[in-house]
C-alpha positions as a printed NumPy array, in Angstrom:
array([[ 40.609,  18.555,  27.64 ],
       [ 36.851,  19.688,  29.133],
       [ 37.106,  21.234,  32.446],
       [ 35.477,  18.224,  33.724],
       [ 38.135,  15.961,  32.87 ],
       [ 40.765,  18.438,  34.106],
       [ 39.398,  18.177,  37.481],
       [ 38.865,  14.818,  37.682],
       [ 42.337,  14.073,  36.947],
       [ 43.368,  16.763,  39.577],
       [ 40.943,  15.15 ,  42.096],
       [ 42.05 ,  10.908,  41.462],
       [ 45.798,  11.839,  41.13 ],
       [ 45.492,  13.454,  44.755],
       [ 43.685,  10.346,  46.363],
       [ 46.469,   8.185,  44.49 ],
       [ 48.727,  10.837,  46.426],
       [ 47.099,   9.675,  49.649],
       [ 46.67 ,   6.076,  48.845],
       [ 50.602,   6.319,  48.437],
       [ 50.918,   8.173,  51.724],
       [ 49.309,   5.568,  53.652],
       [ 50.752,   2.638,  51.843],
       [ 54.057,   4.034,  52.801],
       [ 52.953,   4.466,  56.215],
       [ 51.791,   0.706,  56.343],
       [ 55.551,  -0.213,  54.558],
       [ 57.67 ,   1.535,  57.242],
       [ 55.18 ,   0.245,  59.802],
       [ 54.43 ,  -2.948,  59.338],
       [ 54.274,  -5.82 ,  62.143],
       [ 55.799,  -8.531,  59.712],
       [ 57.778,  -8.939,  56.503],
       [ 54.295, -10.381,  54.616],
       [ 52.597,  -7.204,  55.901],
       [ 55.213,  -5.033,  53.669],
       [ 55.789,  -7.513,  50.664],
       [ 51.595,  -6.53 ,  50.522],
       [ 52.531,  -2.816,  51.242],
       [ 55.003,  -2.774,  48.848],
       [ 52.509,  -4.635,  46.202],
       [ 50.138,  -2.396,  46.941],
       [ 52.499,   1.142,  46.11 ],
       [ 53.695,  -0.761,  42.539],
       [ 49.647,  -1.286,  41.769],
       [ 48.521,   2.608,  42.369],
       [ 52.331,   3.843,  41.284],
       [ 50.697,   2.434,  37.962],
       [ 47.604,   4.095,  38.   ],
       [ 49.166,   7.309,  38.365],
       [ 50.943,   6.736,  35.368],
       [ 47.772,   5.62 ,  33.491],
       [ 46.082,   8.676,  34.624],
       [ 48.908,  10.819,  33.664],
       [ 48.886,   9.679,  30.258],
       [ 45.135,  10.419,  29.551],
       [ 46.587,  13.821,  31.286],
       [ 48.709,  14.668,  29.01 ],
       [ 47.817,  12.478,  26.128],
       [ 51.199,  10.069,  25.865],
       [ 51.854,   6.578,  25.302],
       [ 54.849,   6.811,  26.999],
       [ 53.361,   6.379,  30.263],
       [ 51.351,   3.355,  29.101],
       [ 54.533,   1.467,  28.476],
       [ 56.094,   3.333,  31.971],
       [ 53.21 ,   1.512,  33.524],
       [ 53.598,  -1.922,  31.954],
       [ 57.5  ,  -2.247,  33.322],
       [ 56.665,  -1.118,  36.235],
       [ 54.003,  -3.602,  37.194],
       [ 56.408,  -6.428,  35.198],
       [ 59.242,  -5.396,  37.506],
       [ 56.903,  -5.335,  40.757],
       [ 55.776,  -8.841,  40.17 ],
       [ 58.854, -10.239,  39.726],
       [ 60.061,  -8.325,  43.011],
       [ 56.863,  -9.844,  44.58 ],
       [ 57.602, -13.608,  43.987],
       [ 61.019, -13.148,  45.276],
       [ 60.378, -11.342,  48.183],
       [ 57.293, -14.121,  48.608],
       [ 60.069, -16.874,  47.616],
       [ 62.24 , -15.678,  50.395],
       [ 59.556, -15.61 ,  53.243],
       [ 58.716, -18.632,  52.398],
       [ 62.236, -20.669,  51.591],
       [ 64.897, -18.642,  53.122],
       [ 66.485, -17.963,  49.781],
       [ 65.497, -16.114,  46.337],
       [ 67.499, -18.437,  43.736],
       [ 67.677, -22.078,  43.693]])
């Protein structure tokens, strides 16, 4: 890897780190349940991008797939949490 790319990966994983930070913040924080199903939305979305950026890191597809089931598995936590605020209950 160029230097370049080194430091760019060092630079966007630490703004992930912080994007994380203050998602968290907003999760533990948040006035209503909808504000933290979005919180929580938000962490799964850059919790992938740090695994995309850690696979052009260290060159793995690993992390590609990684990133794939954890966005799957967000969504589907999404619409239930969303399915509960809405109805009350998860499973019909």
């Amino acid at each position: 890897m160029t230097p370049l790319l080194v430091w760019a990966v060092a630079a966007t994983l630490a703004l992930y780190a912080l994007a994380m930070a203050l998602g968290l913040a907003r999760l533990m924080r948040g006035p209503s349940a909808q504000d933290r199903v979005l919180a929580l939305d938000f962490l799964y979305v850059v919790g992938m991008l740090m695994m995309l950026v850690l696979a052009i890191r260290y060159d793995s597809r690993m992390y590609f797939e990684g990133a794939l089931l954890m966005v799957l598995f967000g969504f589907v936590g999404s619409v239930a949490m969303a399915k509960f605020l809405l109805r009350g209950e998860a499973i019909e």
